[in-house]
PDB file of C-alpha atoms in Angstrom:
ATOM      1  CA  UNK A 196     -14.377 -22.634  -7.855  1.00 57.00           C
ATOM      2  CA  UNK A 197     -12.816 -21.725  -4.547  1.00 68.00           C
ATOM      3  CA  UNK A 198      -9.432 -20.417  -4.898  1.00 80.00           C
ATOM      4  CA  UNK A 199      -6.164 -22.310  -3.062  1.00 88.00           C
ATOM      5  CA  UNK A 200      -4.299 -20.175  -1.317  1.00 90.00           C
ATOM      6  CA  UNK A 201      -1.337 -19.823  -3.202  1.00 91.00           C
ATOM      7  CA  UNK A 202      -3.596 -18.170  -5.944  1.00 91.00           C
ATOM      8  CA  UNK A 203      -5.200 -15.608  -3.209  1.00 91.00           C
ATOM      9  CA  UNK A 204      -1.354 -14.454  -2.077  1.00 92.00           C
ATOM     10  CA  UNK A 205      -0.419 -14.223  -6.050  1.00 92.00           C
ATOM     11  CA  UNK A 206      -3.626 -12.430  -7.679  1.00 91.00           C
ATOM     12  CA  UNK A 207      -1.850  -9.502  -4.934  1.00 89.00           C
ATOM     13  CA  UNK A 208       1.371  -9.190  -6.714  1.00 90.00           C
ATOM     14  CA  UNK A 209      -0.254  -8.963 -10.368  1.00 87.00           C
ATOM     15  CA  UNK A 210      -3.856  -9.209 -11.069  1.00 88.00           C
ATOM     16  CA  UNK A 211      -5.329  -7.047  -8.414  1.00 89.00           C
ATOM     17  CA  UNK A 212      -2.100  -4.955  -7.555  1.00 89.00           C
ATOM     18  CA  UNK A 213      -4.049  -2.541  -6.472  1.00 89.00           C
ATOM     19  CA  UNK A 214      -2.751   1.230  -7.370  1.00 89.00           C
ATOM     20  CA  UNK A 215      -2.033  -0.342 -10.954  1.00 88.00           C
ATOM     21  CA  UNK A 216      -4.922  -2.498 -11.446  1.00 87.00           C
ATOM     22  CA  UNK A 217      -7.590  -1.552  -9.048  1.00 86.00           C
ATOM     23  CA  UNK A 218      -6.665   1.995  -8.934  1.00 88.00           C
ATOM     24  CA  UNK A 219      -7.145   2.201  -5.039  1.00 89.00           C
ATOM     25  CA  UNK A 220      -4.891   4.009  -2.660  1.00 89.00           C
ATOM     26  CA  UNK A 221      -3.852   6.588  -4.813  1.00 90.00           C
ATOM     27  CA  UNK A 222      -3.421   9.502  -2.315  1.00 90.00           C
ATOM     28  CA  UNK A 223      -0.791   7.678  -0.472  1.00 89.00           C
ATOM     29  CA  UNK A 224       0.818   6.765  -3.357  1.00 90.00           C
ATOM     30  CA  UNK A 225       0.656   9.991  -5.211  1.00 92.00           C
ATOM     31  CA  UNK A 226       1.960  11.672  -1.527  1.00 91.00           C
ATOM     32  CA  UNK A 227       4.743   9.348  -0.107  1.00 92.00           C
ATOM     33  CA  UNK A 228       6.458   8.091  -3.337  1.00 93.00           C
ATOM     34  CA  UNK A 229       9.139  10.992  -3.486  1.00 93.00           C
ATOM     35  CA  UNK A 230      11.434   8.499  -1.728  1.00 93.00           C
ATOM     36  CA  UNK A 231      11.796   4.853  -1.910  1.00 95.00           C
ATOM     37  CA  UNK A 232      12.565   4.885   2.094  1.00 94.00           C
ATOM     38  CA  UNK A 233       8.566   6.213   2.132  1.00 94.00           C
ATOM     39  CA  UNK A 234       7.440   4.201  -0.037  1.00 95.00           C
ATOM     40  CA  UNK A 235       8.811   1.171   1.659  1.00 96.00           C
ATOM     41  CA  UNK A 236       7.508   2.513   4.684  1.00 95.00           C
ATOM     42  CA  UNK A 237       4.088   3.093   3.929  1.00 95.00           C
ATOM     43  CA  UNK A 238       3.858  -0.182   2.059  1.00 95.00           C
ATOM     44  CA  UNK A 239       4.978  -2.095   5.451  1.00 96.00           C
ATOM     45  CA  UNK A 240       2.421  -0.646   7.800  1.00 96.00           C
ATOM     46  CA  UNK A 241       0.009  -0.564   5.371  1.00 96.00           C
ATOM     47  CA  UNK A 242       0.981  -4.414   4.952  1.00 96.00           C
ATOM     48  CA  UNK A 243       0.615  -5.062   8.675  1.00 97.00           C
ATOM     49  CA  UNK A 244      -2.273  -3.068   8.820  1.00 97.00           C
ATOM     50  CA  UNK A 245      -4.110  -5.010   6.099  1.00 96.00           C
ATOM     51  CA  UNK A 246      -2.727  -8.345   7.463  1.00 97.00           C
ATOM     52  CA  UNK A 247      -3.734  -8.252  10.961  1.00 97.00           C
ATOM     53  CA  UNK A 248      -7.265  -6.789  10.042  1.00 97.00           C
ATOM     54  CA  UNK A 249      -8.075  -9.440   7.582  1.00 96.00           C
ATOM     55  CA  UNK A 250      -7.269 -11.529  10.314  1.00 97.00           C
ATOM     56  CA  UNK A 251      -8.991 -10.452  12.744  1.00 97.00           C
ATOM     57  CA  UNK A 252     -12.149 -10.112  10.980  1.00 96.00           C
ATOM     58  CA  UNK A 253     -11.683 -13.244   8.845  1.00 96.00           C
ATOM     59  CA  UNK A 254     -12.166 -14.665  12.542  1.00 96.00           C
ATOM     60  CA  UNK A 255     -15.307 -12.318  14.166  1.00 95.00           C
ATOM     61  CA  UNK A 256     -17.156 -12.532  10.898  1.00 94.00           C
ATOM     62  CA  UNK A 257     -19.665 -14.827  12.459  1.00 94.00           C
ATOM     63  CA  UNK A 258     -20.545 -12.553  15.466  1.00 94.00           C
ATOM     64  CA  UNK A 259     -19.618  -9.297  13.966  1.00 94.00           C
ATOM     65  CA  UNK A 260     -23.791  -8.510  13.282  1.00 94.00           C
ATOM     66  CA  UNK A 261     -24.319  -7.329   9.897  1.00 92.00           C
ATOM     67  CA  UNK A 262     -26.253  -4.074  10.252  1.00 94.00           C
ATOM     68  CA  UNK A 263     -22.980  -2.788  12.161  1.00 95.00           C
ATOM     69  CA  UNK A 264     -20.347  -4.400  10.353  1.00 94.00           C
ATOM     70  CA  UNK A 265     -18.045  -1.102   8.727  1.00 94.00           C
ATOM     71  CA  UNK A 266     -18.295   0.493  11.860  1.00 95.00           C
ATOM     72  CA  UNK A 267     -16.732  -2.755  13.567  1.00 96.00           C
ATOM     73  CA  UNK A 268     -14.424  -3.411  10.899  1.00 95.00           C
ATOM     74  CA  UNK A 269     -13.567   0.836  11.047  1.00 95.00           C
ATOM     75  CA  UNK A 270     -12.861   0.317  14.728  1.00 96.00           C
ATOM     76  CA  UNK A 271      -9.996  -2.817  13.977  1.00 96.00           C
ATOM     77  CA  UNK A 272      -8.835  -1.160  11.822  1.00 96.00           C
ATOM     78  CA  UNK A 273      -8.070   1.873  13.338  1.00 96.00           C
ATOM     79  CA  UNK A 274      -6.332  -0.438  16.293  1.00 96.00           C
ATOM     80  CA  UNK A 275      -3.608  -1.395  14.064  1.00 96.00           C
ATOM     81  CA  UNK A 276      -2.971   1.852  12.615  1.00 96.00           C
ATOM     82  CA  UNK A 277      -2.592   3.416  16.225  1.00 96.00           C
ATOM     83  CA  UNK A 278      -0.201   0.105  16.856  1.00 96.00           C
ATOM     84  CA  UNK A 279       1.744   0.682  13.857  1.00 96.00           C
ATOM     85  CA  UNK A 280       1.574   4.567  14.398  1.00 95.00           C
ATOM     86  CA  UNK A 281       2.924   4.222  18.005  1.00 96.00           C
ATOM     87  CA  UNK A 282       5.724   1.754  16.857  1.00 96.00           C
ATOM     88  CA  UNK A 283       6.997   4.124  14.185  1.00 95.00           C
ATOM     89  CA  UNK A 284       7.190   6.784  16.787  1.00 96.00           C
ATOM     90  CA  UNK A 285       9.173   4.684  19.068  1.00 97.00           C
ATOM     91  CA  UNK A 286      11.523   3.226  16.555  1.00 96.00           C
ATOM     92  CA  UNK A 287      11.617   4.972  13.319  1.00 95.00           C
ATOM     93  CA  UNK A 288      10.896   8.850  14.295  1.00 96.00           C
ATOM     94  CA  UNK A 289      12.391  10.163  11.293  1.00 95.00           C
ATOM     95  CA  UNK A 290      10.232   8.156   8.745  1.00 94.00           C
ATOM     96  CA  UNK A 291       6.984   9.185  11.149  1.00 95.00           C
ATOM     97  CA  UNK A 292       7.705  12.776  10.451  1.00 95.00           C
ATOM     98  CA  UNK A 293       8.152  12.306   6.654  1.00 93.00           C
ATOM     99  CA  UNK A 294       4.766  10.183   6.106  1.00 92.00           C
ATOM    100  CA  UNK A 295       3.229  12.545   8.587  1.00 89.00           C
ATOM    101  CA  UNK A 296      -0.723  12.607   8.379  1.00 91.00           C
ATOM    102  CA  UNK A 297      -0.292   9.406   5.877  1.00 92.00           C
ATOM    103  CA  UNK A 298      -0.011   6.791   8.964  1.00 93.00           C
ATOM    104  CA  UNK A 299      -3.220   7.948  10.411  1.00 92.00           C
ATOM    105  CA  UNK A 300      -5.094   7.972   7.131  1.00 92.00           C
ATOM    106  CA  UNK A 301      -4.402   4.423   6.775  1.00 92.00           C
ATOM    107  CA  UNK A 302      -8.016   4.079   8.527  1.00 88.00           C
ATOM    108  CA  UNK A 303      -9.879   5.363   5.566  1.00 87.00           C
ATOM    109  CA  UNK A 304      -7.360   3.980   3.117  1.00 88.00           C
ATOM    110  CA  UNK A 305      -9.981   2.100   0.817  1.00 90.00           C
ATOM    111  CA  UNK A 306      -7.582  -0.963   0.053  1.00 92.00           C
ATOM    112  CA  UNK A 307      -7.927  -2.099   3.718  1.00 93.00           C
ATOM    113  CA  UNK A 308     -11.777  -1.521   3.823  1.00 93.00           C
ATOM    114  CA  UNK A 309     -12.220  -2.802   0.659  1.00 92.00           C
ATOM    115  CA  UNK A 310     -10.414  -6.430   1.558  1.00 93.00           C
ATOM    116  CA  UNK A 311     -12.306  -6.608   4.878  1.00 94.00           C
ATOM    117  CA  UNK A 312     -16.013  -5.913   3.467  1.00 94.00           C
ATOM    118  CA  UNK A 313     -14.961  -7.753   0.144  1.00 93.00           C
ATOM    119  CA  UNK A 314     -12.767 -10.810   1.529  1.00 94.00           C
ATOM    120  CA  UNK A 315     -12.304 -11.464   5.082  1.00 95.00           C
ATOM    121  CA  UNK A 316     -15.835 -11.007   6.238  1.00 94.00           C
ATOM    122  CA  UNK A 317     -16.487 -13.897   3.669  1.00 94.00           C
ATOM    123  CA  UNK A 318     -13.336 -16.361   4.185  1.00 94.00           C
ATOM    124  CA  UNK A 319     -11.720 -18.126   6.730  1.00 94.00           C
ATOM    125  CA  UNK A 320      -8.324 -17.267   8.271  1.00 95.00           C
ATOM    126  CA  UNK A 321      -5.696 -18.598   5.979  1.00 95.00           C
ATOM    127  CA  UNK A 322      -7.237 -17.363   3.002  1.00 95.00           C
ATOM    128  CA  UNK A 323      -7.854 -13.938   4.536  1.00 95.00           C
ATOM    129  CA  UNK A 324      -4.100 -13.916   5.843  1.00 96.00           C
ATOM    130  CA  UNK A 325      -2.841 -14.898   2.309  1.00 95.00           C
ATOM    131  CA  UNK A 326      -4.869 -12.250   0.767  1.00 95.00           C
ATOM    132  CA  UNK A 327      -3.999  -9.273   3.121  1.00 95.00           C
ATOM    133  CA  UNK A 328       0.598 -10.036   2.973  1.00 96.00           C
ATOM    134  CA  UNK A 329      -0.221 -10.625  -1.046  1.00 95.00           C
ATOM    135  CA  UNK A 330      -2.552  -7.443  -1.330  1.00 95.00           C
ATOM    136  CA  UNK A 331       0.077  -5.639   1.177  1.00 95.00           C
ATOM    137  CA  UNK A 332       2.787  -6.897  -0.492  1.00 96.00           C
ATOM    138  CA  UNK A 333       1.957  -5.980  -4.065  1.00 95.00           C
ATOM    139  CA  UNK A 334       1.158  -2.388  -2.509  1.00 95.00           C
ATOM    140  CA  UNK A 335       4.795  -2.187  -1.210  1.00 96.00           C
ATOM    141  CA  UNK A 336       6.075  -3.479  -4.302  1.00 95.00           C
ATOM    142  CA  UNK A 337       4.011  -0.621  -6.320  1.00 94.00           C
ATOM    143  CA  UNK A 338       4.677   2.492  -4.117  1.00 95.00           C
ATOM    144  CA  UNK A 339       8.455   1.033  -4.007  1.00 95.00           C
ATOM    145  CA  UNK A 340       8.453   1.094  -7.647  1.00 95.00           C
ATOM    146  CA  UNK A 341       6.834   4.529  -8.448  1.00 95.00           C
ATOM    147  CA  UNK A 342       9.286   5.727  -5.763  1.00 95.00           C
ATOM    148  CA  UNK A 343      12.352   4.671  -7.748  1.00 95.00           C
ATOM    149  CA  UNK A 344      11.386   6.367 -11.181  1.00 95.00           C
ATOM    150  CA  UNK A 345      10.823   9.688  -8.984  1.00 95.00           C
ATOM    151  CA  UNK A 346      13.393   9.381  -6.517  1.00 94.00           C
ATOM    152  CA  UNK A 347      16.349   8.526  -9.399  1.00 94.00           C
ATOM    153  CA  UNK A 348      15.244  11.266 -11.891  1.00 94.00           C
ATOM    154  CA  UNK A 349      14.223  14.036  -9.086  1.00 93.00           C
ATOM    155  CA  UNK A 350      17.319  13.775  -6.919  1.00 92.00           C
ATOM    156  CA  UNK A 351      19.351  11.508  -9.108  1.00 92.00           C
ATOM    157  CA  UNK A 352      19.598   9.410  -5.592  1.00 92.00           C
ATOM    158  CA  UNK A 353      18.452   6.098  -4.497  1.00 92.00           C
ATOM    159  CA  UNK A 354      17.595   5.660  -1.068  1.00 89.00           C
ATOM    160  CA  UNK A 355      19.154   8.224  -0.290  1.00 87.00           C
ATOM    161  CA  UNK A 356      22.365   7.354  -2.386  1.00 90.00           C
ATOM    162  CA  UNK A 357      23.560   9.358  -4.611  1.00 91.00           C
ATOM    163  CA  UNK A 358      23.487   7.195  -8.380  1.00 90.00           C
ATOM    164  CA  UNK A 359      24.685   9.493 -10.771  1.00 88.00           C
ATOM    165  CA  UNK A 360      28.447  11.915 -10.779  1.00 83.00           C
ATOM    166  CA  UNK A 361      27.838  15.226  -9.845  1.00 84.00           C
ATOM    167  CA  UNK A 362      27.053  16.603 -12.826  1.00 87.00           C
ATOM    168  CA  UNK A 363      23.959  15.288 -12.870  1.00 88.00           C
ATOM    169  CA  UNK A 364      20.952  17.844 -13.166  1.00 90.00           C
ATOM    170  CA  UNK A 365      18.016  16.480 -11.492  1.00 90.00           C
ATOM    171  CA  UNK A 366      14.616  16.779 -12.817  1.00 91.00           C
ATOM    172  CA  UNK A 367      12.605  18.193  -9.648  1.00 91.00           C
ATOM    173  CA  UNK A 368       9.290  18.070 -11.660  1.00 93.00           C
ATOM    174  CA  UNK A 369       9.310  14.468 -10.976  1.00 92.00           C
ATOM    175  CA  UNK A 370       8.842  14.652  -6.905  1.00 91.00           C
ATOM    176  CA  UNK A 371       6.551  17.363  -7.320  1.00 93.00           C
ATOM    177  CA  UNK A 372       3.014  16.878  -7.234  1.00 91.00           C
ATOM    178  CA  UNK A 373       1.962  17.256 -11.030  1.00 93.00           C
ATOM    179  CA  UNK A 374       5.410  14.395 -11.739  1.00 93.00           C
ATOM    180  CA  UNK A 375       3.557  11.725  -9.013  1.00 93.00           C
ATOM    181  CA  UNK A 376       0.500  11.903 -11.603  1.00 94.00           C
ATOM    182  CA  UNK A 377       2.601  12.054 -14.883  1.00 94.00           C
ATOM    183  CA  UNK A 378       4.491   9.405 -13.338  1.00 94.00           C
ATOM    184  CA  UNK A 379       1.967   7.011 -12.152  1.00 93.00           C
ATOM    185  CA  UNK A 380      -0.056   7.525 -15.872  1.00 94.00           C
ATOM    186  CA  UNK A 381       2.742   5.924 -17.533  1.00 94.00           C
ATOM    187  CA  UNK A 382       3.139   3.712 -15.329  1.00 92.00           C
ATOM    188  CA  UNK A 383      -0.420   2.569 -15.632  1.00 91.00           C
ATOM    189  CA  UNK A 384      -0.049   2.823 -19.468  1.00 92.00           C
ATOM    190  CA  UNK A 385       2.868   0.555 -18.952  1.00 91.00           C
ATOM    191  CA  UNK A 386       0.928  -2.355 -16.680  1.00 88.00           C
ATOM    192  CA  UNK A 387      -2.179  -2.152 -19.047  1.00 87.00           C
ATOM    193  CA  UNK A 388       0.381  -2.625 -22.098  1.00 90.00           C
ATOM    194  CA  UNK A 389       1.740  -5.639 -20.644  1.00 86.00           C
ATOM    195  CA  UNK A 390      -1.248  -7.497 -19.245  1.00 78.00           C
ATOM    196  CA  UNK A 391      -2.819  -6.950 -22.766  1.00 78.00           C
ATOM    197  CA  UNK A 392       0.408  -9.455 -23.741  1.00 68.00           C
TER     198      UNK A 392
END
């Protein structure tokens, strides 16, 4: 039974979240999560990345020939990723240099292959927009969240503001590598806990 598409921007935000469901797109979120301002970041361009792609393909999936379909998908992608990467250079030059190599890597980032093999070469437009901004927006959501925990314990800031007196001792193993991991396990721990409920 075909899905409306309320239900394909929802599954997004809980059943197929996808760092804490479908365990996808964990090296960005292991790599930019040390500040929620990253996190956010990432989560946007990925979002518009996903968004217009699904789009897009949603719409050439009946001339787009089969045998050369990733390559063509590979190829739209990587047009929105140089849009958003060119943007973020223009107008938010400090956040380029902290995600760094990140914004590039959005190419390969399997999420946004994944929804264009798996969805929008199958579905029509408005399902395939629904599904990228709820699969984009559950991303955001995710890396936003994992970047509080690490961000509020590591510097005892959030967003950059400071949340606790100065007395506070921050715990730096948490925006460290090994605390993204540590961090994210409980998390997962956490989601599979609840949607055992």
């Amino acid at each position: 039974m075909a899905k409306t598409v309320v239900q394909e921007f929802t599954k997004g935000l809980w059943a197929e979240i996808p760092p804490f469901r479908l365990v996808l797109g964990l090296c960005p979120t292991l790599a930019v999560t040390k500040s929620v301002e990253n996190g956010i970041g990432m989560g946007v361009a990925t979002t518009f990345v996903l968004v217009c792609s699904n789009i897009l393909i949603s719409l050439l999936r009946n001339i787009i020939p089969k045998k050369v379909r990733i390559a063509c998908y590979i190829v739209v992608i990587a047009t929105f990723v140089t849009v958003v990467e060119l943007v973020m250079q223009a107008f938010a030059y400090p956040l380029f240099l902290k995600l760094g190599i990140f914004i590039p890597l959005i190419v390969v980032n399997c999420i946004v292959l994944g929804r264009a093999e798996a969805f929008a070469s199958k579905n029509g437009m408005t399902a395939s927009l629904a599904d990228g901004l709820g699969i984009g927006l559950g991303f955001t959501l995710s890396l936003a969240a994992l970047a509080m925990v690490r961000e509020v314990l590591g510097n005892g800031t959030f967003y950059n503001i400071p949340v606790f007196g100065p007395s506070f001792e921050p715990f730096s193993f948490m925006v460290q590598a090994p605390g993204a991991f540590v961090c994210l396990g409980l998390m997962l721990c956490l989601m599979n806990i609840l949607g055992k409920k």
